[in-house]
PDB file of C-alpha atoms in Angstrom:
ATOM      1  CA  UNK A   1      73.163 157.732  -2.334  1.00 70.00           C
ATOM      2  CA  UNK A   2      70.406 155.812  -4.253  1.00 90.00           C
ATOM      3  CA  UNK A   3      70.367 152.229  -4.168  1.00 95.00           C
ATOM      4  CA  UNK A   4      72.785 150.828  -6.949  1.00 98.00           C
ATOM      5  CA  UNK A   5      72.142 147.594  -8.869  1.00 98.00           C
ATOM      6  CA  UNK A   6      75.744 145.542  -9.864  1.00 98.00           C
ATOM      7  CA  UNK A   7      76.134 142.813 -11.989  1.00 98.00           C
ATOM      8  CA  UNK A   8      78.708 140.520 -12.367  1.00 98.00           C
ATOM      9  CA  UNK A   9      80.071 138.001 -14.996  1.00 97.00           C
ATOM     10  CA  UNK A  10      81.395 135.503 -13.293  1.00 96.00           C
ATOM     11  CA  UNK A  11      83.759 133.401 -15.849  1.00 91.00           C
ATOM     12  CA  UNK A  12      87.041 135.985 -15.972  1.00 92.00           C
ATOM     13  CA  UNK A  13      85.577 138.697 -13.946  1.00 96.00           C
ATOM     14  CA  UNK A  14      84.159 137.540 -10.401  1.00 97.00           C
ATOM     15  CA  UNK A  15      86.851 134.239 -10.350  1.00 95.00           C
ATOM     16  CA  UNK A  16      89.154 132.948 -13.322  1.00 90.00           C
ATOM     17  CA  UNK A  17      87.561 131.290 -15.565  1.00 82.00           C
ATOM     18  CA  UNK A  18      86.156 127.929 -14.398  1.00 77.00           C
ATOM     19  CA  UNK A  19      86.931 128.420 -10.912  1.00 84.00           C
ATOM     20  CA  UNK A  20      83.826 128.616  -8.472  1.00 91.00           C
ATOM     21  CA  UNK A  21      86.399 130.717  -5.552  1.00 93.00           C
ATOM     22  CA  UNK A  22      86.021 134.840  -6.403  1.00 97.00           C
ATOM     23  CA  UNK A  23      89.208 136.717  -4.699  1.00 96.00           C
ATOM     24  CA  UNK A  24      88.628 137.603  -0.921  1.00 97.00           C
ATOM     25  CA  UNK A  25      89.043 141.112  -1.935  1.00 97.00           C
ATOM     26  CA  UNK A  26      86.003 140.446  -3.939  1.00 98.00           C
ATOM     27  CA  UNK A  27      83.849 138.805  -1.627  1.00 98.00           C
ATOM     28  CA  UNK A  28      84.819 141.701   1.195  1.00 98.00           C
ATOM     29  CA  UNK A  29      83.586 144.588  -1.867  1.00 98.00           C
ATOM     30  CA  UNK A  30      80.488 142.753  -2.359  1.00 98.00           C
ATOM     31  CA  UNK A  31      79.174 142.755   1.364  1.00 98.00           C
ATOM     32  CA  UNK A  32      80.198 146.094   2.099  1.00 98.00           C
ATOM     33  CA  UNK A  33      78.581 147.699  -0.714  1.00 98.00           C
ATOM     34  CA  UNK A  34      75.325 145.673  -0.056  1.00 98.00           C
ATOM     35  CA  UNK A  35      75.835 146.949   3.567  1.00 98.00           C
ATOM     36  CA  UNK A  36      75.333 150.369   1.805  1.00 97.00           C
ATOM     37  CA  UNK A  37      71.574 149.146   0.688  1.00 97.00           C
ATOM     38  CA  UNK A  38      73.377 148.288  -2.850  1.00 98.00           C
ATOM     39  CA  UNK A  39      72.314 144.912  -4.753  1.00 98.00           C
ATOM     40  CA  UNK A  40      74.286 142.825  -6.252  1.00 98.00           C
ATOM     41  CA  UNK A  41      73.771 140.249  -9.027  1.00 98.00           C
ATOM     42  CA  UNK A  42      75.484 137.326 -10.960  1.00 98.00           C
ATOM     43  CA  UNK A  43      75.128 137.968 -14.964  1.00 98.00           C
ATOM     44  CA  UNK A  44      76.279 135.155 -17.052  1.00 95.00           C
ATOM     45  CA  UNK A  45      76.558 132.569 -19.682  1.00 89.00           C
ATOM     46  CA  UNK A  46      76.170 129.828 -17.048  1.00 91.00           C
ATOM     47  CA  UNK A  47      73.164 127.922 -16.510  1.00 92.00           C
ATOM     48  CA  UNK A  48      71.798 127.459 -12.703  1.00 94.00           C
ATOM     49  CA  UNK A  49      73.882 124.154 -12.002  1.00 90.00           C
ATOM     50  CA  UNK A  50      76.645 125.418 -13.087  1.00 88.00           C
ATOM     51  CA  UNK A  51      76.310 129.043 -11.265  1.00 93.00           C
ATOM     52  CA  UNK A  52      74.885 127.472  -7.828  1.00 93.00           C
ATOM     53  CA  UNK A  53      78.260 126.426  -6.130  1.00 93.00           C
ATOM     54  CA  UNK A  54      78.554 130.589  -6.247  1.00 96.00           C
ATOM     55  CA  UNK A  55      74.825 130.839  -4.448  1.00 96.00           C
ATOM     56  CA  UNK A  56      76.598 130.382  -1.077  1.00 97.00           C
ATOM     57  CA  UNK A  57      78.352 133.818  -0.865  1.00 97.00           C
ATOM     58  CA  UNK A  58      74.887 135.700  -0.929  1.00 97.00           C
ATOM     59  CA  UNK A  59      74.138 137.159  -4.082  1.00 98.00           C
ATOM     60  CA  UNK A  60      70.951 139.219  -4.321  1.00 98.00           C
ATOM     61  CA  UNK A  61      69.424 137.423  -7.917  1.00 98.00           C
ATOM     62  CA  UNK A  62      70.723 136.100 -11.360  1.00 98.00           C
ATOM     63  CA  UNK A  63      70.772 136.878 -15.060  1.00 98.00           C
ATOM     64  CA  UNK A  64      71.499 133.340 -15.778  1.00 96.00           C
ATOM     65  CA  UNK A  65      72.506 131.330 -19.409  1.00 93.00           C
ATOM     66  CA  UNK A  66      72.892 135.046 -20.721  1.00 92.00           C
ATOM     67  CA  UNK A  67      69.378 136.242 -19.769  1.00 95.00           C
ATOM     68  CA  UNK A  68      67.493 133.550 -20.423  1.00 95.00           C
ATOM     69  CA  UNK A  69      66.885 132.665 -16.867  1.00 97.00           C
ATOM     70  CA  UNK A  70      66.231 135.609 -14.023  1.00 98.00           C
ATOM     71  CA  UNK A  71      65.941 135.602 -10.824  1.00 98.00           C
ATOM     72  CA  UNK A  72      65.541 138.818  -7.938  1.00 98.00           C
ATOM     73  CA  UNK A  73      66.173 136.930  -4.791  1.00 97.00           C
ATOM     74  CA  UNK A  74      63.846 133.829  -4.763  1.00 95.00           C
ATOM     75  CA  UNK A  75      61.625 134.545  -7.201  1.00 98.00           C
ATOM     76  CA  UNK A  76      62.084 134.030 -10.866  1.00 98.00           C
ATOM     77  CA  UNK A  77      60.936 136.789 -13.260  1.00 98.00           C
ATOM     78  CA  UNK A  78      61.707 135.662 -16.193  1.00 98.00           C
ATOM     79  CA  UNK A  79      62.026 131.726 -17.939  1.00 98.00           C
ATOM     80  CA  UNK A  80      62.730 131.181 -21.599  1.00 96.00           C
ATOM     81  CA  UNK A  81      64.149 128.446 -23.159  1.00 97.00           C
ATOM     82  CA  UNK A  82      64.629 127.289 -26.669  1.00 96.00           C
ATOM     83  CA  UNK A  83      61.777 125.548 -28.147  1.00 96.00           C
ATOM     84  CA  UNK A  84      62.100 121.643 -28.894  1.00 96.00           C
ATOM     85  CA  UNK A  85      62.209 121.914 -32.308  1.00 97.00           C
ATOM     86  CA  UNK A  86      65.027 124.790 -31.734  1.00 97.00           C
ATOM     87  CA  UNK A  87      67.112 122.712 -29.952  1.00 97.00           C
ATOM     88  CA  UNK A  88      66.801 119.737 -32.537  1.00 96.00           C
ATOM     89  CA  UNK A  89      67.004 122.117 -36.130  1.00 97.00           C
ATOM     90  CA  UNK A  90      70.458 123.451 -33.834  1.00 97.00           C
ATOM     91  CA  UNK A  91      72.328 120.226 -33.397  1.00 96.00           C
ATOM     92  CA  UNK A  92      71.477 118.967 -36.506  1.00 97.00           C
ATOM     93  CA  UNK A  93      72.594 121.702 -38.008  1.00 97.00           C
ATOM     94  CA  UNK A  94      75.941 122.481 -36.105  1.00 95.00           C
ATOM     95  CA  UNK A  95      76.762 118.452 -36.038  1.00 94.00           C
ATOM     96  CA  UNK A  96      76.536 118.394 -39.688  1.00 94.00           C
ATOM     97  CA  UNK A  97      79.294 121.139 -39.873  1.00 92.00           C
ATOM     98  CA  UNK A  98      81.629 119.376 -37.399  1.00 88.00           C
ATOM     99  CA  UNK A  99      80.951 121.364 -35.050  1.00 91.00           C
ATOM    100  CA  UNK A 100      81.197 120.475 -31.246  1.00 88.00           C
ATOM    101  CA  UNK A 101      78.665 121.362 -29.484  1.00 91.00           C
ATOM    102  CA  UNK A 102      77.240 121.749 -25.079  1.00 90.00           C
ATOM    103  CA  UNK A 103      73.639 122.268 -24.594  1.00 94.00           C
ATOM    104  CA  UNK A 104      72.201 123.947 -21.090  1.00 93.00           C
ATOM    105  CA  UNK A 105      69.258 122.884 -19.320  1.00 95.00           C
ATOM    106  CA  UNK A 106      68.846 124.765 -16.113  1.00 94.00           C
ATOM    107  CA  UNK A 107      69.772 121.854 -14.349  1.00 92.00           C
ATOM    108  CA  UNK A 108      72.015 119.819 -16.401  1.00 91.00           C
ATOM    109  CA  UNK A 109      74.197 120.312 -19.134  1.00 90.00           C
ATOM    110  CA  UNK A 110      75.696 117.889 -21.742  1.00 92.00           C
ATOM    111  CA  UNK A 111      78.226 117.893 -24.386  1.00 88.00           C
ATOM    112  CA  UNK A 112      79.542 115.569 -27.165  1.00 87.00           C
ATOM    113  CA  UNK A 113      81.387 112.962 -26.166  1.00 78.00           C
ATOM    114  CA  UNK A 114      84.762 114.077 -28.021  1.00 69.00           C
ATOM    115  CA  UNK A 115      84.705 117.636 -26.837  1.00 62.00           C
ATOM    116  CA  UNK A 116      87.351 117.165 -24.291  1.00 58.00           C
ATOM    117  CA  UNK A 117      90.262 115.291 -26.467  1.00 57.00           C
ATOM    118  CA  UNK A 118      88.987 118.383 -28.803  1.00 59.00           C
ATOM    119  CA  UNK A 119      89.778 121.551 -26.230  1.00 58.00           C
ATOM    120  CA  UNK A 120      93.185 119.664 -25.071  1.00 57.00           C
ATOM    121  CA  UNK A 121      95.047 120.779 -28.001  1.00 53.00           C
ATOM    122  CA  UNK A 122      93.433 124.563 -28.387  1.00 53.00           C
ATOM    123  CA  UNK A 123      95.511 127.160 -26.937  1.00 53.00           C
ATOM    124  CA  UNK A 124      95.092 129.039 -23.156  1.00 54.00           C
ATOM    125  CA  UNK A 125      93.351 132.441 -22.177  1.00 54.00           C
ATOM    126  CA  UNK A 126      90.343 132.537 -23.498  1.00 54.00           C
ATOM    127  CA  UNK A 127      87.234 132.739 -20.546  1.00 56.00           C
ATOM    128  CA  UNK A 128      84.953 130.603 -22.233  1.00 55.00           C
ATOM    129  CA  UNK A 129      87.618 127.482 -23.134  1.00 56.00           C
ATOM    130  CA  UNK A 130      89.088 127.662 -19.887  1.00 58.00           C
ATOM    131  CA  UNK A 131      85.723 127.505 -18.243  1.00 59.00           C
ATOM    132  CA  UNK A 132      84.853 124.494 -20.129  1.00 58.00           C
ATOM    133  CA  UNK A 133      88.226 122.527 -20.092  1.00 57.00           C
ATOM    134  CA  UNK A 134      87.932 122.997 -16.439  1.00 60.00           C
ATOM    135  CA  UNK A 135      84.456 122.467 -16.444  1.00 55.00           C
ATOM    136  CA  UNK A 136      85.284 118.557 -17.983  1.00 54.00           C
ATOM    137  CA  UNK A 137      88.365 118.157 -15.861  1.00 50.00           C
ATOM    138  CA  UNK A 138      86.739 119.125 -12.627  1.00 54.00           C
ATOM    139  CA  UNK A 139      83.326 117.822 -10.503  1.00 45.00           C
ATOM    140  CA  UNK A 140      81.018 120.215 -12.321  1.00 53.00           C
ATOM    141  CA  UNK A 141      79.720 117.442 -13.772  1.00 65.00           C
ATOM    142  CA  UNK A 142      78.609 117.844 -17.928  1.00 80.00           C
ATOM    143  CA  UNK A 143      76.959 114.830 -19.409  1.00 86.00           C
ATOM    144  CA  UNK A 144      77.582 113.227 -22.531  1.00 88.00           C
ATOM    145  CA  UNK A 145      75.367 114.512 -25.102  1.00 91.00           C
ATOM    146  CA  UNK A 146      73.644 110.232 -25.462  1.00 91.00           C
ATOM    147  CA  UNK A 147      72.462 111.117 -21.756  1.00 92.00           C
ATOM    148  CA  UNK A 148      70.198 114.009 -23.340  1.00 94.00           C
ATOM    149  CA  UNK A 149      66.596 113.206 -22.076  1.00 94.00           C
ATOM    150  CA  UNK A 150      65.006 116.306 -23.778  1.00 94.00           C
ATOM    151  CA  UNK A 151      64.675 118.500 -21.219  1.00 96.00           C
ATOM    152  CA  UNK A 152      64.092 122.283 -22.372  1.00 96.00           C
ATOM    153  CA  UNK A 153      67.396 124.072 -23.386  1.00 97.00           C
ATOM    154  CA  UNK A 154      68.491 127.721 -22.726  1.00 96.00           C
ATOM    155  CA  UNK A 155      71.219 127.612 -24.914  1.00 92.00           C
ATOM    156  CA  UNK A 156      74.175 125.741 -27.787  1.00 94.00           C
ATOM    157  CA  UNK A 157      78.028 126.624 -27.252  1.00 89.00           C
ATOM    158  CA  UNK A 158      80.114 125.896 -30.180  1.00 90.00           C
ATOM    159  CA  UNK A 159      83.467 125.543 -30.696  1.00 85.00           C
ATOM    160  CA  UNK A 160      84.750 124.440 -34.534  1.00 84.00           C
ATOM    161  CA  UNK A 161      88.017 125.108 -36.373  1.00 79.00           C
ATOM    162  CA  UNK A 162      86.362 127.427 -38.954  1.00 84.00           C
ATOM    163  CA  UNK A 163      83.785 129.889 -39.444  1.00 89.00           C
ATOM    164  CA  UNK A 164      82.489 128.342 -42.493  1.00 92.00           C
ATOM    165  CA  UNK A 165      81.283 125.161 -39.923  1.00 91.00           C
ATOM    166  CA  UNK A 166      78.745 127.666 -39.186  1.00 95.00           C
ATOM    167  CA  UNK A 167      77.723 128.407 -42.378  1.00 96.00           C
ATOM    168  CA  UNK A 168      74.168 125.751 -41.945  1.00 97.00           C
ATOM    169  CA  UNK A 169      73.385 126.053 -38.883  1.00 97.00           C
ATOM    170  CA  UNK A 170      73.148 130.022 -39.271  1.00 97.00           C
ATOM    171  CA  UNK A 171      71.262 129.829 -42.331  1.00 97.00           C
ATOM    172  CA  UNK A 172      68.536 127.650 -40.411  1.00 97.00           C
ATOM    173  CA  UNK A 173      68.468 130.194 -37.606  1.00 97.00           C
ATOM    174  CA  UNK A 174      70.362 132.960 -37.623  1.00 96.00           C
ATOM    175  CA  UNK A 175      66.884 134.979 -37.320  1.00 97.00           C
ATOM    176  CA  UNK A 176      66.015 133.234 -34.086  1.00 97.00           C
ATOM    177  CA  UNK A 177      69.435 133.425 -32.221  1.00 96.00           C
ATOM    178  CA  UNK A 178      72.598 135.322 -31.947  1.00 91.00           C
ATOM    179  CA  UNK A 179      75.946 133.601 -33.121  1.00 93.00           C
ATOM    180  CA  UNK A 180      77.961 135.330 -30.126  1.00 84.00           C
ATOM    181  CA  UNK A 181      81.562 134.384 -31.309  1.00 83.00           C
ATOM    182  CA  UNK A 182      84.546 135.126 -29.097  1.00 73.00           C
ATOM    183  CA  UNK A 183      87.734 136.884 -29.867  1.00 57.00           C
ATOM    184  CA  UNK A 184      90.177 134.128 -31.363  1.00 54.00           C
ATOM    185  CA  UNK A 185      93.237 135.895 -32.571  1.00 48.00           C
ATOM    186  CA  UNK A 186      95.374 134.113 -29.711  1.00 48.00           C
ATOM    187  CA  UNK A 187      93.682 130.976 -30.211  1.00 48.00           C
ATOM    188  CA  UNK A 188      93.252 128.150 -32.405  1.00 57.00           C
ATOM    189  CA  UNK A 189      89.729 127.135 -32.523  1.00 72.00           C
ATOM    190  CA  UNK A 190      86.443 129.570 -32.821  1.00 81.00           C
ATOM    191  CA  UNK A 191      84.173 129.159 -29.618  1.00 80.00           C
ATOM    192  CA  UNK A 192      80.802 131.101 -28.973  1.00 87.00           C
ATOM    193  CA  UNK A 193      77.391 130.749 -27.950  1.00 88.00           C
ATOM    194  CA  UNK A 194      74.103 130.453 -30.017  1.00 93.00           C
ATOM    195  CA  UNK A 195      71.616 132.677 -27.946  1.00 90.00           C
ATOM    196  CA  UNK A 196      67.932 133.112 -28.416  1.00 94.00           C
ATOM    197  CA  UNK A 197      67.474 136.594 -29.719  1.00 95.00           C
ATOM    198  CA  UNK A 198      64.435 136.897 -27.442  1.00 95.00           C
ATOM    199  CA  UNK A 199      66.628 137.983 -24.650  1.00 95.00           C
ATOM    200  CA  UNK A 200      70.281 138.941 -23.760  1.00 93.00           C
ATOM    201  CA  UNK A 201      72.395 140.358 -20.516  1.00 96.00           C
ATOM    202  CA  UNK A 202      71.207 143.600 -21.386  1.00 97.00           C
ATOM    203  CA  UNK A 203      67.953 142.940 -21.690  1.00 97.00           C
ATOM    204  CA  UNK A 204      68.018 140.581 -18.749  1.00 97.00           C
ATOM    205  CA  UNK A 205      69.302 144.079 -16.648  1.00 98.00           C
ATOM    206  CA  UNK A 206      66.198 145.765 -18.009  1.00 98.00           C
ATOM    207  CA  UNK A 207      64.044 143.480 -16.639  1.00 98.00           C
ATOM    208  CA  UNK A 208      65.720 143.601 -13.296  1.00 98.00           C
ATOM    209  CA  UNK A 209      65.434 147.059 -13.240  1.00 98.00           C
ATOM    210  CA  UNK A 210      61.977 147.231 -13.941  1.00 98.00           C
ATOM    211  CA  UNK A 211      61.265 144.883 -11.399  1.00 98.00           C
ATOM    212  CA  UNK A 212      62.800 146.939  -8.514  1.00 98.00           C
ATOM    213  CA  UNK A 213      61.859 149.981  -9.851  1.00 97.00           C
ATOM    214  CA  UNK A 214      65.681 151.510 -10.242  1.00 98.00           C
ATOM    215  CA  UNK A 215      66.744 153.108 -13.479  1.00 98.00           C
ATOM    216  CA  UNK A 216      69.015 151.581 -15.518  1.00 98.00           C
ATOM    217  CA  UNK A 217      71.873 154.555 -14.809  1.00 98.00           C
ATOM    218  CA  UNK A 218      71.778 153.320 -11.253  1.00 98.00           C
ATOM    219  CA  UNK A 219      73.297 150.061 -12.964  1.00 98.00           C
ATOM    220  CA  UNK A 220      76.857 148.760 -13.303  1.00 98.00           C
ATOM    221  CA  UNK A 221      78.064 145.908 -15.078  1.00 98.00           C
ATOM    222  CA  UNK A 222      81.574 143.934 -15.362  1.00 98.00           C
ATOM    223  CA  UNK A 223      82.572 141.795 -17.812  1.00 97.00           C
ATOM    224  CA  UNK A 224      85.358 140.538 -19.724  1.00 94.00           C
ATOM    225  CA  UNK A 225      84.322 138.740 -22.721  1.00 88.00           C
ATOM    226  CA  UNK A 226      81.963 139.008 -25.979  1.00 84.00           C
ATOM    227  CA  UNK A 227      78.775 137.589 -24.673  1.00 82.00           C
ATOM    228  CA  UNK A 228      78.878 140.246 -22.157  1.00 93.00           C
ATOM    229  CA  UNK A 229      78.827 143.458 -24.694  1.00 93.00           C
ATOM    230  CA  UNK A 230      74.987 143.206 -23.977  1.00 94.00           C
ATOM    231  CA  UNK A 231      75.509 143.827 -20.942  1.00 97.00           C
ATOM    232  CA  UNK A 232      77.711 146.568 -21.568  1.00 97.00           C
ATOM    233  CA  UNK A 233      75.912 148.591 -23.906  1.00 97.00           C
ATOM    234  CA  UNK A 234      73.188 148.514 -21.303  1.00 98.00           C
ATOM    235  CA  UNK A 235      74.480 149.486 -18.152  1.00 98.00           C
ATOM    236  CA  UNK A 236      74.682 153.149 -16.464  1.00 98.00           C
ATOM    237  CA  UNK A 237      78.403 152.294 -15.924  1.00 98.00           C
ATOM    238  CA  UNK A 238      80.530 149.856 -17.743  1.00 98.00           C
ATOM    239  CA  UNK A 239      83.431 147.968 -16.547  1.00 98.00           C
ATOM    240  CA  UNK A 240      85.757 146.022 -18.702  1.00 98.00           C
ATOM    241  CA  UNK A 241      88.438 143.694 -17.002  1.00 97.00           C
ATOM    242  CA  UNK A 242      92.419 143.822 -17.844  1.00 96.00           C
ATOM    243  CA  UNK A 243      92.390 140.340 -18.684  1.00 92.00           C
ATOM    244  CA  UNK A 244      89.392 140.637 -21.021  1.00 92.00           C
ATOM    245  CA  UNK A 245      88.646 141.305 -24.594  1.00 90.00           C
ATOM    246  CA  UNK A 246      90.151 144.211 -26.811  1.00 92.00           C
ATOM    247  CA  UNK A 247      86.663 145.115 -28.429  1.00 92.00           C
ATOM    248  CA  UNK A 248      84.643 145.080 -24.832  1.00 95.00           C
ATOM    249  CA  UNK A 249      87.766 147.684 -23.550  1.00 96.00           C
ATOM    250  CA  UNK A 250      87.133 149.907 -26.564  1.00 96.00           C
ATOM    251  CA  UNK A 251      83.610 150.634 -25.387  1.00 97.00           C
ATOM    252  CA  UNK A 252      82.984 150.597 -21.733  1.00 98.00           C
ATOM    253  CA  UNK A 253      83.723 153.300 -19.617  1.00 98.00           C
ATOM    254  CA  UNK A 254      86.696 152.053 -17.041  1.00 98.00           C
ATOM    255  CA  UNK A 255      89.006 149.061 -17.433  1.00 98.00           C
ATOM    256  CA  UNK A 256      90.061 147.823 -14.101  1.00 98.00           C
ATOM    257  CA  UNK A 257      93.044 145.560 -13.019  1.00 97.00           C
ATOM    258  CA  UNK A 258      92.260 141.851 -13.977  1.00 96.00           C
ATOM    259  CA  UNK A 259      90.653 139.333 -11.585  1.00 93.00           C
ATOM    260  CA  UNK A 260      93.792 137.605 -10.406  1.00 94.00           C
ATOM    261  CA  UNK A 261      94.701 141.877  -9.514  1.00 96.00           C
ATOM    262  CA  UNK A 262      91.662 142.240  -7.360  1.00 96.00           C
ATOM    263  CA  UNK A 263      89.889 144.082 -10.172  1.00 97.00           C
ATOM    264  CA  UNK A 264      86.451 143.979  -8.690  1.00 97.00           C
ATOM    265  CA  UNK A 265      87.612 145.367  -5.548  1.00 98.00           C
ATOM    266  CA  UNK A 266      89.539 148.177  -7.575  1.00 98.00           C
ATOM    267  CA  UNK A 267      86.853 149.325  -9.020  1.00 98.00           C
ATOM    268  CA  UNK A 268      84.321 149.303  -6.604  1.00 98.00           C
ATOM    269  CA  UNK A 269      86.357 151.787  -4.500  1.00 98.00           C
ATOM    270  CA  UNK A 270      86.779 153.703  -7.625  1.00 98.00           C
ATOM    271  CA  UNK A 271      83.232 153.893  -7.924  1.00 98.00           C
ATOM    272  CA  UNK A 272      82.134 154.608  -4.636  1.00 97.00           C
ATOM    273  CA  UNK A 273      80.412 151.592  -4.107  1.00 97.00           C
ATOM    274  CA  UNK A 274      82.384 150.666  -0.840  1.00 96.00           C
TER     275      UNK A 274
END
């Protein structure tokens, strides 16, 4: 069988969203199929700091803050973040709409000071609030936004009541970055991610595969949420978790059980991978 390359969201696919513990089942998957001369790599939203707690159980590179960031074993390949002037035009912009607003460095990330009194009256399920009402309630240790020492910046999350908060900030740079917004129907506040459209997941896959010199339909992805549709476009072989968005089911090729079901190791033996 020719070598395989998986990638893996982390936040509601590898472990429940904010949690830095994947399933045993999926820790036993992942060393038996790289036993079989398969690679496997984390592919998310989070930025270095907040991904390296996960470093430990032997992953074989990164597409980090959404592609933005990649690494195939120790050495990095790719390193792009958001110009200065980005970063400023972007909280400006979003602050002036009321929105609230985390910025990630590679090594740091900080968020307005109200943000947490905000997400503890939005509804559960979502991957990306979960992560970061854990994230705020737990030792993973966000900043206040005052501590910001300008540092480069992969990327904004947002979270507002309304679209219409978005309305300046997207008019300012909408042609520079993707306004990745997140299902909502079961929720109460709009959350997403303002990424650079220099890269993506996808693209961060590409570049992967180029490096190793494997096609990209020796790929699989999983993924549960919108900023991983990227990702899922790209792949050889898509994988959409139970747990995870309606839209992202719709379109990849196998939905597997969720991650508190031991959907990662579901699939891999569906696949062949183990």
């Amino acid at each position: 069988m020719s070598k395989k390359l998986i990638f893996l969201d982390i936040d509601g696919t590898l472990t429940v969203a904010g949690s830095n513990e994947p399933p045993a089942s999926a820790l036993i998957a992942i060393k038996k199929t790289q036993a079989l001369g398969n690679m496997v790599f984390l592919c998310t939203g989070r930025n270095y700091a907040m991904l390296s707690p996960l470093l430990k159980f032997g992953f074989d590179g990164m597409v980090a803050t959404a592609g933005g960031y990649l690494t195939v074993g120790d050495e990095v390949i790719y390193d792009k973040p958001m110009t200065p002037e980005q970063t400023k035009t972007a909280l400006e912009t979003l602050h002036a709409g009321g929105v609230f607003c985390t910025i990630e460095a590679k090594d740091a990330t900080y968020g307005d000071e109200d943000l947490g009194s905000f997400l503890s009256g939005q509804g559960e399920g979502n991957s990306e609030i979960e992560r970061w009402r854990k994230a705020l309630s737990s030792s993973l240790n966000i900043r206040p936004m005052s501590e910001y020492d300008g540092r480069p910046v992969y990327k904004v999350v947002i979270m507002c009541l309304e679209d219409s908060q978005l309305d300046r900030a997207r008019a300012a740079l909408e042609d520079q970055f993707q306004f990745v917004i997140q299902e909502v129907s079961a929720h109460s506040c709009l959350n997403g991610e303002l990424i650079n459209r220099d890269f993506d997941k996808g693209r961060g896959i590409l570049r992967i595969c180029e490096k190793l010199g494997v096609p990209v339909e020796d790929t699989f992805g999983f993924g549960d949420s919108m900023n991983d549709l990227e990702m899922i476009e790209t792949v050889g072989t898509s994988v959409c978790m139970e747990n995870g968005a309606e839209a992202l089911k719709k379109i990849s090729d196998y939905v597997c059980p969720s991650v508190e079901n031991d959907g990662l190791a579901e699939a891999f033996r569906h696949f062949g991978l183990v």
